[in-house]
Coordinates of C-alpha atoms in Angstrom, one line a residue:
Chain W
X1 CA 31.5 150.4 99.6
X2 CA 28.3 151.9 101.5
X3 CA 28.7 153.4 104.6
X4 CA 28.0 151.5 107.9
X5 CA 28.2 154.4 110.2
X6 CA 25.2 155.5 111.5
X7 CA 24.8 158.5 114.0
X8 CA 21.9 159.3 115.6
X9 CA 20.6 162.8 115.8
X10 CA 22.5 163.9 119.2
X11 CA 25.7 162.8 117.1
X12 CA 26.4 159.6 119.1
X13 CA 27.5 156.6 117.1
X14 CA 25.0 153.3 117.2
X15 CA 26.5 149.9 117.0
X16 CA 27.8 148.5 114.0
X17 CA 24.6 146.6 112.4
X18 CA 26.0 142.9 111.9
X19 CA 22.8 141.6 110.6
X20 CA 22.9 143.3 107.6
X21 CA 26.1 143.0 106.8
X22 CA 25.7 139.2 107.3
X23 CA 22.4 139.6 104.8
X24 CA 24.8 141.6 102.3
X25 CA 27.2 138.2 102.7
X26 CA 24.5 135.9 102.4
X27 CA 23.2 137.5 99.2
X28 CA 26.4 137.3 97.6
X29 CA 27.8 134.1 98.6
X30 CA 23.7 132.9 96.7
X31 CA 25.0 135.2 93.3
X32 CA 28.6 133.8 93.2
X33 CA 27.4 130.3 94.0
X34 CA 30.1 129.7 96.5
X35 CA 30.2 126.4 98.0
X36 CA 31.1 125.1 101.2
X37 CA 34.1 122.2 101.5
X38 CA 33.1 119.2 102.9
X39 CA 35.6 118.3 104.8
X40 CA 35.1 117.6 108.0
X41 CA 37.2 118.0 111.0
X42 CA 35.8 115.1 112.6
X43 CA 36.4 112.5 109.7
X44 CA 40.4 113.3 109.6
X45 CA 42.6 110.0 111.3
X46 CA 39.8 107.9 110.9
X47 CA 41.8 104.3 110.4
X48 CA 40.9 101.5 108.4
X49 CA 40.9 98.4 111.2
X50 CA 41.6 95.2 109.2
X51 CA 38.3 92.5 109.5
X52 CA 39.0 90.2 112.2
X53 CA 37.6 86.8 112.1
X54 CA 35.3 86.3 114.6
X55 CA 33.2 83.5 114.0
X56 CA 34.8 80.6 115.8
X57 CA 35.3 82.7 118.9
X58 CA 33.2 81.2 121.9
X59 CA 32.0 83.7 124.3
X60 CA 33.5 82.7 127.5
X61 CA 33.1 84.7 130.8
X62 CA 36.5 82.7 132.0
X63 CA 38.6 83.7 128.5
X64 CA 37.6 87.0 128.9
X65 CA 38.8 87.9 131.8
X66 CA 42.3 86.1 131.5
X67 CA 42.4 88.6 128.0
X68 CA 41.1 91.6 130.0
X69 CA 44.0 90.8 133.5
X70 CA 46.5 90.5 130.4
X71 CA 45.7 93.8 128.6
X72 CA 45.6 95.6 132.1
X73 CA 49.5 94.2 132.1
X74 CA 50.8 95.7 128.8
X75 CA 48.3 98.4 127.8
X76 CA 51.6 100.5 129.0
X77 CA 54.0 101.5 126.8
X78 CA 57.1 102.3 128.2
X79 CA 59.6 104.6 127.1
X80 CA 62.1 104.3 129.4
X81 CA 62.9 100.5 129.4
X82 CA 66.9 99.1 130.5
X83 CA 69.2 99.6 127.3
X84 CA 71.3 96.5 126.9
X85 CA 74.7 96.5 125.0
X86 CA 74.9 93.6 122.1
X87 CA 78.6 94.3 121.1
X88 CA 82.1 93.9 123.6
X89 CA 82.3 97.3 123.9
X90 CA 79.6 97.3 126.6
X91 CA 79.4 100.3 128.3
X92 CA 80.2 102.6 125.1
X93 CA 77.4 101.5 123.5
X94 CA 75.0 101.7 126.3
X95 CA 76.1 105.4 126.1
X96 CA 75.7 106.5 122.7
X97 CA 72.2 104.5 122.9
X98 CA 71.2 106.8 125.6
X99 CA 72.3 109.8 124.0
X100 CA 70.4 108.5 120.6
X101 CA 67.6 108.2 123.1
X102 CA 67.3 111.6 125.0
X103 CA 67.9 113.1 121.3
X104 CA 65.0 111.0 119.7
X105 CA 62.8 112.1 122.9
X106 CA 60.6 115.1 121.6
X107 CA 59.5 113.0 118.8
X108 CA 58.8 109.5 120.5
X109 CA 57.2 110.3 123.4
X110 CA 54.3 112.3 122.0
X111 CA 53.8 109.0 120.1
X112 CA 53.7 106.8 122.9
X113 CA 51.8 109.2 125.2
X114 CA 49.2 109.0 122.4
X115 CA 49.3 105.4 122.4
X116 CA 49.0 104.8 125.5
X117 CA 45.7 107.2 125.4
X118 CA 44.6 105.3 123.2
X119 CA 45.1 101.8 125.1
X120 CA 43.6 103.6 128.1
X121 CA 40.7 103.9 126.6
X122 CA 40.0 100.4 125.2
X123 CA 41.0 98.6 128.5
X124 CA 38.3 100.8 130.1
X125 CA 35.9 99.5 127.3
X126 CA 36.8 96.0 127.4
X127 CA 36.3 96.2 131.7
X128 CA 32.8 97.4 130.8
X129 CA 32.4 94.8 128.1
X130 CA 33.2 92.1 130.7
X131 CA 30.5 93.3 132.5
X132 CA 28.3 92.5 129.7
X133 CA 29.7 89.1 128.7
X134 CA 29.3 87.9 132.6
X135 CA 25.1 89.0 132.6
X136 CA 24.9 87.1 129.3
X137 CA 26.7 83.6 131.1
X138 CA 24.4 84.5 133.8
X139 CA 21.1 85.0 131.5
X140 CA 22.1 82.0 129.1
X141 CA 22.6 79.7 132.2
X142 CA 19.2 81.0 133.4
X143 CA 17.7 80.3 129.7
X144 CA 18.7 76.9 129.8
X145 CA 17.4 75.8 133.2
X146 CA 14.0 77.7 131.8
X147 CA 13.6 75.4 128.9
X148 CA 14.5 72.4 130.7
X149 CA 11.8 72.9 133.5
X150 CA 9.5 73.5 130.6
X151 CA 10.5 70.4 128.5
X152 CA 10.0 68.1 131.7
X153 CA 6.7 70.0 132.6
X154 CA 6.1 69.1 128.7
X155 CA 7.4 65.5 129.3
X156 CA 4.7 65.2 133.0
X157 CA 1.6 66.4 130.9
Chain Q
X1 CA 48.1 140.2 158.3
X2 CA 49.1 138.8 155.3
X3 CA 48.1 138.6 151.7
X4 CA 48.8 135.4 150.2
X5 CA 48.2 134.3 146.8
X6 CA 47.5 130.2 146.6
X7 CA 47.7 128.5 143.1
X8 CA 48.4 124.6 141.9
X9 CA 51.3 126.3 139.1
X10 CA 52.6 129.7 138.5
X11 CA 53.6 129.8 134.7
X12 CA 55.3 132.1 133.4
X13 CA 53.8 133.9 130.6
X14 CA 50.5 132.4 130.6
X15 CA 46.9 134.8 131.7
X16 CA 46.7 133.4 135.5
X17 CA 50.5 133.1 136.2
X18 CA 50.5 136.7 135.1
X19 CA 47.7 138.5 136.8
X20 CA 49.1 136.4 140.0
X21 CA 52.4 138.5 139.2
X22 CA 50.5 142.0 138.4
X23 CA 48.4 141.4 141.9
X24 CA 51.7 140.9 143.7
X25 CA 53.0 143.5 142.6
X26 CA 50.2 145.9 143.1
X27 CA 50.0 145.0 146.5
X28 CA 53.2 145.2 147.1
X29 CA 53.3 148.7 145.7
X30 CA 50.5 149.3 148.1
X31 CA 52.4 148.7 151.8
X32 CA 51.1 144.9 152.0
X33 CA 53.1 142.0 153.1
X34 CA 52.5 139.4 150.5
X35 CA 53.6 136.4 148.2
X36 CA 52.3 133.6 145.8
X37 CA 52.7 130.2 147.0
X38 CA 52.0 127.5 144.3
X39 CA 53.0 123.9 144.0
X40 CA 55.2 124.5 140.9
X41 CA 57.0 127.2 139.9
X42 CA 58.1 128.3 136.7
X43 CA 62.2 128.8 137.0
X44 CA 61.8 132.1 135.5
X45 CA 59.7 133.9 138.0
X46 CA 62.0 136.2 139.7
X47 CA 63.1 135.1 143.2
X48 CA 61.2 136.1 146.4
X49 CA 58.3 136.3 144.6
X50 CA 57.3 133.2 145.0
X51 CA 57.5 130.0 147.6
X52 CA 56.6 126.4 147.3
X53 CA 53.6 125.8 149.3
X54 CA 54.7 122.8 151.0
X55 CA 56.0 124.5 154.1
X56 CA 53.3 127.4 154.5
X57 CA 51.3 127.8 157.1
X58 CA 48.7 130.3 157.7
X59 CA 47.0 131.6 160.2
X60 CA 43.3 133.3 160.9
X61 CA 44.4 137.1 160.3
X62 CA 45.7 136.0 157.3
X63 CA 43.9 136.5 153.4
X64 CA 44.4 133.8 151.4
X65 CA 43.5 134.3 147.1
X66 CA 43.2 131.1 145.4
X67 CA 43.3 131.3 142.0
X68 CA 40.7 128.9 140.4
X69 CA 42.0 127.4 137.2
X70 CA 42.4 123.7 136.7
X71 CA 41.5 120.3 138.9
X72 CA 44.4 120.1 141.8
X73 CA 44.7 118.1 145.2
X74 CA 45.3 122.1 146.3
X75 CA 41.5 122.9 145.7
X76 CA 40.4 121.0 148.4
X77 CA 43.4 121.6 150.7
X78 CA 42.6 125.0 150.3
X79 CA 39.3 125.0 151.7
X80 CA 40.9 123.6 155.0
X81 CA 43.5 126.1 155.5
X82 CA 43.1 128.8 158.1
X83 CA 42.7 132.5 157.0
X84 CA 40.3 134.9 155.5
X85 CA 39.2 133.1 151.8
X86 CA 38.9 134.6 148.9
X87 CA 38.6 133.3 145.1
X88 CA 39.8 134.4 141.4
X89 CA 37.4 132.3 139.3
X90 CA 39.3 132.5 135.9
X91 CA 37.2 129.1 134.4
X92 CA 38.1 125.5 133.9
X93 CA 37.5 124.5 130.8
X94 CA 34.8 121.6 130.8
X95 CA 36.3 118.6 130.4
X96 CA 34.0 117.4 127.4
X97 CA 36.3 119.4 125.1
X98 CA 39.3 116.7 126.1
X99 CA 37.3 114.5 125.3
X100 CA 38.9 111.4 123.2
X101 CA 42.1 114.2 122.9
X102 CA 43.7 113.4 126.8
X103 CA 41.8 111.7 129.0
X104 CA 44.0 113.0 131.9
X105 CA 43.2 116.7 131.0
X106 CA 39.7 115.5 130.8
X107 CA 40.0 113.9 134.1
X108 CA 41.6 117.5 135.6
X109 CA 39.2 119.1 134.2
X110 CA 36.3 117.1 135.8
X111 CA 38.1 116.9 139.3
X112 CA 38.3 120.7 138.7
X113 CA 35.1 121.3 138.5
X114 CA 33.8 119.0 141.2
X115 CA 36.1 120.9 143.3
X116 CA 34.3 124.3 142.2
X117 CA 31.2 123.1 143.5
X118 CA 32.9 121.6 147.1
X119 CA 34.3 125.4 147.5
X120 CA 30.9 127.0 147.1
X121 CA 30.6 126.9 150.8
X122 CA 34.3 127.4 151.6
X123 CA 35.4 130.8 150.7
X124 CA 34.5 134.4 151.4
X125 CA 34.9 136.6 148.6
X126 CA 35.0 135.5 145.0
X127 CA 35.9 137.5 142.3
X128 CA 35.6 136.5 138.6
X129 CA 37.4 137.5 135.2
X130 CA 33.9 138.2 133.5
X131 CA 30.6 138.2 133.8
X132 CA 30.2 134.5 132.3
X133 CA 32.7 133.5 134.9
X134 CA 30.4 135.0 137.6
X135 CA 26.9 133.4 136.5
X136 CA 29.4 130.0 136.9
X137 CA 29.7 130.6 140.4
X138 CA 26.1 132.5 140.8
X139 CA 24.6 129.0 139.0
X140 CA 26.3 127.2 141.9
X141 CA 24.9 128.7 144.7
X142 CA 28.5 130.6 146.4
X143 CA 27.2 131.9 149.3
X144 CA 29.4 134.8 148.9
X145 CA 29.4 137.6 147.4
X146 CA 30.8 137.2 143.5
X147 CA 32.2 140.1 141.8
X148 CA 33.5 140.9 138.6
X149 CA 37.1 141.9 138.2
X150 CA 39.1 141.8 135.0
X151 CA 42.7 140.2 134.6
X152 CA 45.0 142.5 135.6
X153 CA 47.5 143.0 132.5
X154 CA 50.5 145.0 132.2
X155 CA 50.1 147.1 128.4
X156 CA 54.0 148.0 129.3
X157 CA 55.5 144.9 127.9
X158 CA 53.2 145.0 124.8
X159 CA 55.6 148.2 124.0
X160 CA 58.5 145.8 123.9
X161 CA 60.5 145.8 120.6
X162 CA 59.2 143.0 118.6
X163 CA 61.2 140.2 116.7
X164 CA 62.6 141.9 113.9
X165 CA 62.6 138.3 111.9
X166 CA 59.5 137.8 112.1
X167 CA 58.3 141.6 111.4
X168 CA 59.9 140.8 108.2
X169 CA 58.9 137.2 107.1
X170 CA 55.3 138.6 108.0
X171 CA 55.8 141.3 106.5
X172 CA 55.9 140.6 102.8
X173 CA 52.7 142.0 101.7
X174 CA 50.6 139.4 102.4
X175 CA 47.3 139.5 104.3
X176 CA 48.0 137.7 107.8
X177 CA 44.8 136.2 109.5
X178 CA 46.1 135.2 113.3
X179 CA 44.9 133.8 115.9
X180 CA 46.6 133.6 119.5
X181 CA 46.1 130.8 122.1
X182 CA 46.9 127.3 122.9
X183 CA 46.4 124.5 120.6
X184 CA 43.0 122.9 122.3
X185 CA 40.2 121.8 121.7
X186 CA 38.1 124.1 122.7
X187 CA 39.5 127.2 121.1
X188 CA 38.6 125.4 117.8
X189 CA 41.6 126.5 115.5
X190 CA 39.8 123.6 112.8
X191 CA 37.0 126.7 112.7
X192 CA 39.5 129.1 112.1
X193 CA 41.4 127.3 109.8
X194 CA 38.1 126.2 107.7
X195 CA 36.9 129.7 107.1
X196 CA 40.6 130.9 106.6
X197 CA 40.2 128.5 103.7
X198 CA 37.2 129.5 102.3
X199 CA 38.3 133.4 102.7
X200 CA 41.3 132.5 100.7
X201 CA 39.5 130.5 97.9
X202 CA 36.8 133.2 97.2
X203 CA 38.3 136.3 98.4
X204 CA 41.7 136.9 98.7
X205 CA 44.4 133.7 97.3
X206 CA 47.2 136.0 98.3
X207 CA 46.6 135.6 102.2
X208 CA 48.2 133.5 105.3
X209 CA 47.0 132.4 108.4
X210 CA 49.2 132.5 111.7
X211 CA 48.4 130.4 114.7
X212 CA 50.5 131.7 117.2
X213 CA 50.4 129.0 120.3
X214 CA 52.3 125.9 121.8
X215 CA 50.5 122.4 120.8
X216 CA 53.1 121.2 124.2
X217 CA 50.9 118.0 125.4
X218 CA 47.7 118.8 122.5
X219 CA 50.2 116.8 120.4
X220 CA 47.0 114.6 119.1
X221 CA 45.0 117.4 118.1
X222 CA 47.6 119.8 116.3
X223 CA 48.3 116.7 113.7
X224 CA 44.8 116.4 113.3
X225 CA 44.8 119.7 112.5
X226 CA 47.8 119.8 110.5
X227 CA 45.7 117.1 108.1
X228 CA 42.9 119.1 108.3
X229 CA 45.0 121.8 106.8
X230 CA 45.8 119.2 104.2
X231 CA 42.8 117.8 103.3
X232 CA 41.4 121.2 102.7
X233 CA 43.9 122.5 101.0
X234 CA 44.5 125.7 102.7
X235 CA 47.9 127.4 101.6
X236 CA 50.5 129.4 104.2
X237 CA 49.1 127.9 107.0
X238 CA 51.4 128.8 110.0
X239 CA 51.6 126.5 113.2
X240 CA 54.2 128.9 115.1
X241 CA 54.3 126.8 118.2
X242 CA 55.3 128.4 121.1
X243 CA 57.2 131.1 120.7
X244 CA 59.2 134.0 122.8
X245 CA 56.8 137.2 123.5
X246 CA 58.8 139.2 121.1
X247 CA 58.1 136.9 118.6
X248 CA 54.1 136.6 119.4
X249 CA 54.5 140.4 119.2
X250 CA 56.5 140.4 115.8
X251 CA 53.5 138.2 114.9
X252 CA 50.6 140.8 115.6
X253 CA 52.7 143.1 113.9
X254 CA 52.0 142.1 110.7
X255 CA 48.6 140.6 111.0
X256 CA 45.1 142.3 109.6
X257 CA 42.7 140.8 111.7
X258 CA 42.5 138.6 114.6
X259 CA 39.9 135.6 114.1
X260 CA 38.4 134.0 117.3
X261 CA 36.4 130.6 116.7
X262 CA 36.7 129.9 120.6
X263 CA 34.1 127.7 122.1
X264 CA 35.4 127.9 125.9
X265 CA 36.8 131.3 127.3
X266 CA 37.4 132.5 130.8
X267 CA 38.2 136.1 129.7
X268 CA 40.3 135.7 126.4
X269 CA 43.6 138.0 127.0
X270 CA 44.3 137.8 122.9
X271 CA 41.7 139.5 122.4
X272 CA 43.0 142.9 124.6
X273 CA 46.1 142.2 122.8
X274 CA 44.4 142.3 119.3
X275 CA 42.9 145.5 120.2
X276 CA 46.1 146.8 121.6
X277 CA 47.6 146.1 118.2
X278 CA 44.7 147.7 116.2
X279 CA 43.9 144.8 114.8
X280 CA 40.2 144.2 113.8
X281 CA 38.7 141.2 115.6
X282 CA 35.9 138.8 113.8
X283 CA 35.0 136.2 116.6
X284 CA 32.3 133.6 117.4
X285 CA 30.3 134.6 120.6
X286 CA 31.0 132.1 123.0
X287 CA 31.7 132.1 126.7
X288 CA 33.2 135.7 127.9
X289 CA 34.1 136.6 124.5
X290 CA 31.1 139.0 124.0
X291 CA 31.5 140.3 127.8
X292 CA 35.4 140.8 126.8
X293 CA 35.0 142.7 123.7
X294 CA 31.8 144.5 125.4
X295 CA 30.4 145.4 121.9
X296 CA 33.6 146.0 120.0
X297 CA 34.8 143.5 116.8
X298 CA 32.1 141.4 115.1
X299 CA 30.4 139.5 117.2
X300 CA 29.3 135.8 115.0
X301 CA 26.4 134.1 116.5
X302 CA 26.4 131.1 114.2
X303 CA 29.6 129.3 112.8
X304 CA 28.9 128.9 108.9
X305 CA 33.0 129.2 107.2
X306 CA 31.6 130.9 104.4
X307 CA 29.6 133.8 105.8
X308 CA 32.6 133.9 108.5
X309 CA 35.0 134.4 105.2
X310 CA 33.0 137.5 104.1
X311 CA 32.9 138.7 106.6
X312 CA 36.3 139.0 107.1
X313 CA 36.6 140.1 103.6
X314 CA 34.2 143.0 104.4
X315 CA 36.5 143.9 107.0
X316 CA 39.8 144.1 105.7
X317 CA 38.8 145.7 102.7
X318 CA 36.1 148.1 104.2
X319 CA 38.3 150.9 105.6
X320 CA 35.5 152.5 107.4
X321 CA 33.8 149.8 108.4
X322 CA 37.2 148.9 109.6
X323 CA 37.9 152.0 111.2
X324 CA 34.5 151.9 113.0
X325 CA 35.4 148.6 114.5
X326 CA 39.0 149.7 115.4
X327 CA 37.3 152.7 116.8
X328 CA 35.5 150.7 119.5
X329 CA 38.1 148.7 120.3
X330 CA 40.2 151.2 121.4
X331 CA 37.8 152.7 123.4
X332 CA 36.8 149.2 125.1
X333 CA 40.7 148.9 125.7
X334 CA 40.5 151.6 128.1
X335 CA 38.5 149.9 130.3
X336 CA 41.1 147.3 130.9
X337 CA 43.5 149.9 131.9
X338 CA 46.0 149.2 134.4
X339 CA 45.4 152.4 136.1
X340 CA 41.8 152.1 136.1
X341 CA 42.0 147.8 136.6
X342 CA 44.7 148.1 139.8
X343 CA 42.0 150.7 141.4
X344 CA 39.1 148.3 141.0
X345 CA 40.8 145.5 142.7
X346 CA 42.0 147.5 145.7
X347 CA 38.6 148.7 146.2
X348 CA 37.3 145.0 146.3
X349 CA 40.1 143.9 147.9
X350 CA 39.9 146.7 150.9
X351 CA 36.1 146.3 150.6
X352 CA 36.5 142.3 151.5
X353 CA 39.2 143.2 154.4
X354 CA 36.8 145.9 156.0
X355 CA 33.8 143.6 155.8
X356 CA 35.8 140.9 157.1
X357 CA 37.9 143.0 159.5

């Protein structure tokens, strides 16, 4: 391999030169006709949402907001919720269900922490959304008293 | 007069919880009456060190260094405490990187660096880890003077005996690519792992990469990057989680060259471990990574995974190219030296108490 020390003349050494060793890199990656994977980071956990059907949905101002007040309640998931016993030996088994709990921790509440991220985020969205439903009532209720002043101005001429 | 060192947390083990530690320390060493007072403390810091800073109280003779990491209720509590002011800027990472990963470290992040721009006005002195760190607080207008002063690190514990386990599972002849730091976003281990890949397609199949780091609370991003792995299909890709420091140093035992594809770095303490180890460093140039290694390693301006694996090709199998670069890390090494580091921090840390005094 060719040397990539240079000196200059008062014997001091000059940086290593980067750029042509990158131009060495390039030229060979263009003989050997390597190729780059494409893969991209940003495409992995991309999930498949199932189609929803939305056509007889009515937008509704009033709905909406009854969804969003009920999303605000259980966009939370809990991981910490009372443990009941189902069988007589009551107590017992609210034990060993809190031991199977604090053991099944580290892998749960990652999980949930992600989930609850993730719910964040869309309540957030829908609150903004809302927003925007409400302006449209607003405009369409405007709309409509537009074209009926122009209908009766019609109607007068 | 006291010294006091403020901070949200003192880790243990992580860059700011130990240049807090080294600072105490020195001072210490040096005659001063001083302590770190922090919101949390890590159970393993060694008593007296350190107190919780509910109960302080300070008063105007005293100096009071607040380290500057994250978003905290402290930052602006700090600004109203009584005492002389000074900063250690070590960089918040900007919140844009948490993006869509945790929207509460994105939230910290942003109240962090709102609280940056509040203390521009509030403190006396601030120094910074690098140069990058300074132009932060130059670009904000601190009214202070802003000076450059490297984390203080300790080389001693580097001598440690490593983990003889992981010496030898490292250790079998393979060529180990690692990489130190957290998992998070914006050190960009998918960079690192997509030229690893390429490096060990074209160049060398018989190679492994190490990612030495915890993924605690980055749980989202490490499985994306676990099926990233996947996808690819990169082989002997090692997610070591964290680990003790004997094992991190049985892992830079073994390992040939350290590859950085960091977007967001305050100082980068990996990489003064890399060059401790004599390990040949290929990293992008972001942030302080160029001020860190201050012309030593291979500086990448552009991130293309194939030129990236050549590159690292060229190094590992170059011996003196390799010996070149090793060469100049060793000699930029020095100038983190704790001899040389401890008397550039008393100098601006007397400097600061005679201007003040």
């Amino acid at each position: 391999m060719e040397e990539r020390i240079e000196k200059k003349a008062d014997g001091k050494e000059e940086q290593i030169d980067v750029e042509s060793i990158m131009e060495e890199i390039r030229a060979e990656i263009k003989r050997k006709g390597y190729k780059e994977k494409e893969v991209r980071f940003s495409d992995i956990n991309i999930s498949y949402a199932d189609n929803m059907d939305v056509d007889h949905m009515e937008l509704s101002a009033e709905t909406y907001k009854k969804q969003l007040l009920l999303l605000n309640i259980q966009k939370n998931v809990n991981t910490n919720k009372t443990l009941y016993a189902d069988s007589p030996a009551g107590k017992v088994e609210v034990f060993f269900k809190k031991v199977f709990r604090k053991c099944a921790r580290f892998y749960v509440e990652p999980i949930v922490s992600g989930q609850n991220e993730y719910n964040e985020t869309n309540a957030m969205l829908m609150c903004q959304l809302y927003a925007a439903v409400k302006r449209v009532e607003e405009l369409e209720k405007k709309m409509a008293q537009l074209e009926k002043r122009i209908q009766e101005k019609q109607t007068a001429e | 007069m006291r010294i006091l060192q403020i901070m949200p947390t003192l880790a243990y083990g992580d860059a700011v919880g130990n240049d807090a530690l080294a600072i105490y320390r020195l001072l210490k060493s040096k005659g001063y009456e001083t302590k770190i007072y922090a919101e949390i403390i890590d159970k393993r810091i060694p008593r007296g060190i350190a107190g919780d800073i509910g109960g302080l109280v300070t008063g105007r003779e005293d100096v009071l260094i607040y380290h500057m990491s994250t978003g905290s209720l402290l930052n602006a509590r700090f600004a109203k405490m009584q005492g002389r002011k000074m900063m250690i800027y070590h960089n918040i990472t900007p919140p844009c990187f948490y993006h869509g990963y945790h929207s509460s470290m994105e939230k910290l992040c942003r109240d962090g660096r709102y609280a940056l721009q509040y203390l521009a006005d509030e403190v006396d002195y601030a120094l910074a880890d690098s140069e990058y760190n300074a132009k932060e607080l130059r670009k904000l207008h601190y009214c202070c003077s802003v000076d450059v002063m490297p984390i203080l690190l300790s080389f001693e514990d580097y001598e440690k005996q490593p983990d003889a386990q992981t010496v030898e599972e490292f250790g079998d002849g393979k060529t180990n690519i690692i990489f130190t730091g957290r998992i998070a976003p914006n050190k960009k281990q998918e960079d690192v792992i997509n030229a690893f890949y390429h490096y060990q397609k074209y160049y060398n199949p018989d190679s492994r990469l190490i990612l030495v780091g915890s993924y605690f609370n980055m749980e989202g991003y490490y499985e994306q990057l676990r099926d990233y792995v996947q996808k690819l299909g990169a082989k002997d890709v090692v997610f070591t989680g964290h680990v003790s420091f004997e094992k991190m140093l049985g892992c830079y035992h073994g390992a040939d060259l350290f590859l950085c594809m960091s977007e967001h770095e305050g100082f980068c303490v990996p990489l003064l471990e890399a060059m401790y180890f004599d390990i040949p460093i290929v990293a992008y140039q972001s942030s302080a990574i160029g001020y860190t290694l201050g012309g030593s390693g291979i500086l990448l301006d552009k991130k293309n995974p194939l030129e990236t694996a050549g590159v690292m090709d060229k190094v590992i199998r170059d011996e003196a190219l390799r010996n070149r670069i090793l060469s100049k890390q060793r000699k930029r090494l020095q100038d983190f030296g704790k001899e040389r580091t401890e008397r550039l921090f008393m100098e601006k840390i007397e400097g600061f108490l005679k201007n003040e005094g």
